[in-house]
CSV table of C-alpha atoms in Angstrom, one decimal:
chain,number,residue,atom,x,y,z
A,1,UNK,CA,-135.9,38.5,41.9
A,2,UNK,CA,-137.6,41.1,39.9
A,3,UNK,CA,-137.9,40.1,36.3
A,4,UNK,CA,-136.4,42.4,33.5
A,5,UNK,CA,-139.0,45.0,31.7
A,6,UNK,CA,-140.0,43.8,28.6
A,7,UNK,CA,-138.5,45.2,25.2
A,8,UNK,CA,-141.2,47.3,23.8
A,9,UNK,CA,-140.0,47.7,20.1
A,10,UNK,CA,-139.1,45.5,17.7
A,11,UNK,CA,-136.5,46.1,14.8
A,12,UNK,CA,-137.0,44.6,11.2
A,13,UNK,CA,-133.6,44.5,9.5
A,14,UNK,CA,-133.4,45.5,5.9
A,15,UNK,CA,-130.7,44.5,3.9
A,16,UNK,CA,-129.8,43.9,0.1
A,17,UNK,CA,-127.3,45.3,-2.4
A,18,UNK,CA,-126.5,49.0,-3.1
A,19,UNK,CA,-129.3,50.2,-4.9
A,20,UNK,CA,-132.1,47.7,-4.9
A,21,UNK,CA,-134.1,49.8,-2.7
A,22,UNK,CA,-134.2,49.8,0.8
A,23,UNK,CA,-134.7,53.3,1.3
A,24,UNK,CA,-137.4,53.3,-0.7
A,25,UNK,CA,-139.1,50.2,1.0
A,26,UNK,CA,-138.4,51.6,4.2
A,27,UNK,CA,-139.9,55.4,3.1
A,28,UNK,CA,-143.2,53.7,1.7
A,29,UNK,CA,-143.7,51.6,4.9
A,30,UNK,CA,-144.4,54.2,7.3
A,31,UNK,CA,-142.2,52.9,9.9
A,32,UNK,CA,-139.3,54.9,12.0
A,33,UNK,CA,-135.8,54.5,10.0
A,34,UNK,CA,-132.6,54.7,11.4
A,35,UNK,CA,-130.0,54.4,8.6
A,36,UNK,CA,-127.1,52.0,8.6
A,37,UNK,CA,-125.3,53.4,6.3
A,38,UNK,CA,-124.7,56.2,9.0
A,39,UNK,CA,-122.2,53.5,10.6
A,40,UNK,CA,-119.4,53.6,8.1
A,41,UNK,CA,-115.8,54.4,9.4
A,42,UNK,CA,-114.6,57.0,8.6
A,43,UNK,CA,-112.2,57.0,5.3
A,44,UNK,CA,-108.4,57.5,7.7
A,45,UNK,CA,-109.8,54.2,9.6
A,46,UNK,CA,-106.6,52.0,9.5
A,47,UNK,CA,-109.0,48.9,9.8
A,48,UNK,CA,-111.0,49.2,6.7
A,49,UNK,CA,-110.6,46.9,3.9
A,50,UNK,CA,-108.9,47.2,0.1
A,51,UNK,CA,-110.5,45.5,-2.8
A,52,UNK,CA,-107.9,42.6,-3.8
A,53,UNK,CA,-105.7,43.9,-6.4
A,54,UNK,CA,-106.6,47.6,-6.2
A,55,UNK,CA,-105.8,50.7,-3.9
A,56,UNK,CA,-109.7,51.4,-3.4
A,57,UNK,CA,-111.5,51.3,-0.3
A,58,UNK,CA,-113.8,48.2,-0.3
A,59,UNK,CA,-117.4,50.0,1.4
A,60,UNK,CA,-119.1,46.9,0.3
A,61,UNK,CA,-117.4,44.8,2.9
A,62,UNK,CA,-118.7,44.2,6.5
A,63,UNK,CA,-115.0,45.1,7.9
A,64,UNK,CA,-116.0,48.8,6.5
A,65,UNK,CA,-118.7,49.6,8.7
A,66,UNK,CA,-119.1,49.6,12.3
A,67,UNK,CA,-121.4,46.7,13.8
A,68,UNK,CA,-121.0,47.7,17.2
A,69,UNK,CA,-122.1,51.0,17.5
A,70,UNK,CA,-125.0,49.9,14.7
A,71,UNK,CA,-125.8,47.1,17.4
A,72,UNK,CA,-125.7,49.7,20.6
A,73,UNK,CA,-127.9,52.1,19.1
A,74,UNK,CA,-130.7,49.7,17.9
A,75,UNK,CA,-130.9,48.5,21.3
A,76,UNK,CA,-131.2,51.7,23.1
A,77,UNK,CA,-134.1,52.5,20.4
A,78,UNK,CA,-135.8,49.4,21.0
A,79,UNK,CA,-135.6,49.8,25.2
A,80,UNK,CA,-136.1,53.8,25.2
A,81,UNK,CA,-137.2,54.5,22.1
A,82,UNK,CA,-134.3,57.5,21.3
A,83,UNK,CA,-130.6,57.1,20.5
A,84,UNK,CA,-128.2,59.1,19.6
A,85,UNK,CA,-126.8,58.5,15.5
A,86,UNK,CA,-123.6,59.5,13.5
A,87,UNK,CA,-124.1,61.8,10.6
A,88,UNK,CA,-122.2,60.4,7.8
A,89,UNK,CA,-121.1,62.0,4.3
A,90,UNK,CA,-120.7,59.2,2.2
A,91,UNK,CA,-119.3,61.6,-0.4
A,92,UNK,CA,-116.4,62.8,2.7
A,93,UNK,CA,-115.9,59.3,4.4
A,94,UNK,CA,-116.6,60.5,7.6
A,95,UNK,CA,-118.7,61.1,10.2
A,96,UNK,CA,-119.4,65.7,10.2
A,97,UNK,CA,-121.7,65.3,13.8
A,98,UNK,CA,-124.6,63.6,15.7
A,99,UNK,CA,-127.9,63.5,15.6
A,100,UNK,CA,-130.8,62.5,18.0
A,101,UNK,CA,-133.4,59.8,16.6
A,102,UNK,CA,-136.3,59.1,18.3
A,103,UNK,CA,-139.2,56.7,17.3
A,104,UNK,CA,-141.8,57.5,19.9
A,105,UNK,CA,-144.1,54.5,20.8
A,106,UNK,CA,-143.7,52.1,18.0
A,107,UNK,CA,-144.0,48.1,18.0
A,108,UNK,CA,-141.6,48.5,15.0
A,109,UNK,CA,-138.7,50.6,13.4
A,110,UNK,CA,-136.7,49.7,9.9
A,111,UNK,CA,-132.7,49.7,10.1
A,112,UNK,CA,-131.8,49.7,6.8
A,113,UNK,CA,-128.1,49.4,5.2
A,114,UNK,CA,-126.2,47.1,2.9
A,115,UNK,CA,-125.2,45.4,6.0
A,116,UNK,CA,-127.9,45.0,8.1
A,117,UNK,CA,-127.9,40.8,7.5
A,118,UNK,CA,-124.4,40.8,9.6
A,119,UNK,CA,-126.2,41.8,12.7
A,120,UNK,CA,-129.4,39.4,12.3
A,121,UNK,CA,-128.2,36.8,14.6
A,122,UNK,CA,-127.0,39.6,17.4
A,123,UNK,CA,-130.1,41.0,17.7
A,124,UNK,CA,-132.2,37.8,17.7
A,125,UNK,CA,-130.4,36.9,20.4
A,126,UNK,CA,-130.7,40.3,22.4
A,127,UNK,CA,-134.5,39.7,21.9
A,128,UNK,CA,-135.1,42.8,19.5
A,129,UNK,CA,-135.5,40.8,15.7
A,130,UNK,CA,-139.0,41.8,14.7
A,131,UNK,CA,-137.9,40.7,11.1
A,132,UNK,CA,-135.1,40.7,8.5
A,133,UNK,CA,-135.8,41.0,5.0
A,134,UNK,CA,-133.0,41.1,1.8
A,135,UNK,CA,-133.8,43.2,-1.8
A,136,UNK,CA,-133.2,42.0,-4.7
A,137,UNK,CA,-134.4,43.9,-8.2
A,138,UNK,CA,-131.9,41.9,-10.4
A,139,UNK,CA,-128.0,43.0,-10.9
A,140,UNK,CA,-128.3,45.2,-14.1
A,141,UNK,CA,-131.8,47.0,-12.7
A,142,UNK,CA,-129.9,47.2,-9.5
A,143,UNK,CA,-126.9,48.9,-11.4
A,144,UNK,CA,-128.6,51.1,-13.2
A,145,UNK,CA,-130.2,52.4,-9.9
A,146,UNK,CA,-127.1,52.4,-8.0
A,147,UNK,CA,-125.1,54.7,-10.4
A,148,UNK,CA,-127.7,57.2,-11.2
A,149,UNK,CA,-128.1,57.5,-7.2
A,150,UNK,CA,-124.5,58.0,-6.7
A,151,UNK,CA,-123.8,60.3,-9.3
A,152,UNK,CA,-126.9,62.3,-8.5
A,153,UNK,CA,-125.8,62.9,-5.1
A,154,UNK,CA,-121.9,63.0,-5.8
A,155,UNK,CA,-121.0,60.1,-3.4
A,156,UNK,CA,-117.4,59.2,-5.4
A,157,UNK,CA,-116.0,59.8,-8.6
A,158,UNK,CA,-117.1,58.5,-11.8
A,159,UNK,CA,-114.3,56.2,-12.4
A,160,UNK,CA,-114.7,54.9,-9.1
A,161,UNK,CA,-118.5,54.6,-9.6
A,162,UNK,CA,-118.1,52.3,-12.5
A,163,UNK,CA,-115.3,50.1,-11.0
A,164,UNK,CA,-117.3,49.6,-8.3
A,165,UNK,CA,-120.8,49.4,-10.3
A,166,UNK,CA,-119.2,46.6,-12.2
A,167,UNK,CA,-117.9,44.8,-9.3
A,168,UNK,CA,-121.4,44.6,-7.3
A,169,UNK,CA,-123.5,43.7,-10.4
A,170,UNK,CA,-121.0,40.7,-11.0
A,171,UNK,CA,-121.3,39.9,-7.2
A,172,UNK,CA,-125.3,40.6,-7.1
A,173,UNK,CA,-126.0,36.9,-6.6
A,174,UNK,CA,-123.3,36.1,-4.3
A,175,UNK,CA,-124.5,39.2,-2.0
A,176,UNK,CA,-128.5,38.1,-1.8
A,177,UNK,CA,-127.1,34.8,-0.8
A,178,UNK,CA,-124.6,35.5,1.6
A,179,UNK,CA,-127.1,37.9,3.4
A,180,UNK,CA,-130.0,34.8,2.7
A,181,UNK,CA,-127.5,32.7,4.5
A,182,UNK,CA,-127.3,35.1,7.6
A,183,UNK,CA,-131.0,34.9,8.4
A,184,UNK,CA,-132.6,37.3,5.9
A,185,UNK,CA,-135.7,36.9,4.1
A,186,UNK,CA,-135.4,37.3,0.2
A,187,UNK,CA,-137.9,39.1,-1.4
A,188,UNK,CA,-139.2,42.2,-3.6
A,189,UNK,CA,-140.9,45.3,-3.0
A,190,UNK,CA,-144.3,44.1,-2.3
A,191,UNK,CA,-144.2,40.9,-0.4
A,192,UNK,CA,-141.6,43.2,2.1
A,193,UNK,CA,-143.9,45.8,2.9
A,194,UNK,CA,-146.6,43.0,3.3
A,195,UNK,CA,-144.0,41.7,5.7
A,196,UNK,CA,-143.3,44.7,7.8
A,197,UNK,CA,-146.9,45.9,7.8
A,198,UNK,CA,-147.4,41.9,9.5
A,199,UNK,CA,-144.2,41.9,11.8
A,200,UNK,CA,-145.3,45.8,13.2
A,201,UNK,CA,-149.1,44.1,14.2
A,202,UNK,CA,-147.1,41.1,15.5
A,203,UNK,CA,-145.1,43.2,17.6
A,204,UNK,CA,-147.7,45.1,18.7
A,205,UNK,CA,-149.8,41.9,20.0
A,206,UNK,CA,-146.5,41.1,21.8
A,207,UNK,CA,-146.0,44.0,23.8
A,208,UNK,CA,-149.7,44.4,24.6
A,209,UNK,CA,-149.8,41.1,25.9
A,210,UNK,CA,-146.5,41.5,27.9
């Protein structure tokens, strides 16, 4: 019996709170990017959740975003090297096309989203985990961020901006550790780009030796 070909990419997962700059990370690493965030149902999804007490959408629970399809298409990436995304408008709540992404020959890509520590364990065990790293710049640095990102681009109202700005910087703590508990690495800016740029050579040695 043949043996399976060996997975030539590696993912590093890159998680953290809205706002505490994982696009930013990912940008300044020089590594292929496919956004998680592009996995959000869309806003008429009768499964998405409600924050408790309140009429709002919760977008900051896993139940909001689609794991499956985020799962599927980091896979294909790291076995072909091109997938095909959704385009999301956050600012819509739903999904206005497709893309293609392609990453070329690369040890390593970045998925980056608020929920990429949910699928940590999935894709250790599907052999693709390069790394998994969790942001964290501290929950009023992180808020400050976060709203003048959201209102720069128009994602939600104002009022719902601040309800949920509030909410999340209460929560900050609570977040890093959940995703901590789900297998990713906490750290800041530096010591995660010294941590992709060593997962990327790791990867490398791998699938030269394979």
């Amino acid at each position: 019996m043949s043996l399976p070909p060996p997975i030539p990419t590696r993912v590093a997962l890159l998680c953290g709170p809205s706002g505490s700059g994982k696009s930013l990370v990912a940008a300044h690493s020089g590594l292929p990017v496919l956004r998680l965030d592009d996995f959000y149902k869309e806003g008429d999804d009768p499964t998405l959740p409600l924050v408790d007490g309140s009429s709002d959408i919760d977008w900051d629970h896993p139940r909001s975003w689609d794991a499956d399809t985020a799962v599927a298409a980091i896979e294909e990436l790291c076995r072909t090297g091109r997938t095909t995304v959704p385009v999301y408008d956050i600012g819509l709540s739903a999904r206005t096309g497709t893309e293609s992404l392609r990453i070329e020959r690369t040890p390593l890509f970045i998925a980056e989203g608020v929920f990429a520590a949910e699928i940590v364990e999935r894709c250790r065990e599907l052999g693709l985990l390069g790394d998994a790293l969790c942001l964290s710049r501290g929950p009023v640095t992180t808020f400050r961020r976060r709203f003048v990102r959201d209102l720069k681009e128009g994602r939600k109202s104002v009022p719902f901006l601040l309800r949920r700005g509030w909410r999340l910087m209460r929560a900050e703590r609570s977040i890093v550790a959940r995703q901590t508990a789900l297998g990713a690495h906490p750290c800041d800016k530096d010591e995660a780009l010294g941590r992709l740029a060593t997962a990327a050579g790791t990867s490398k040695r791998c699938t030269t030796a394979a």
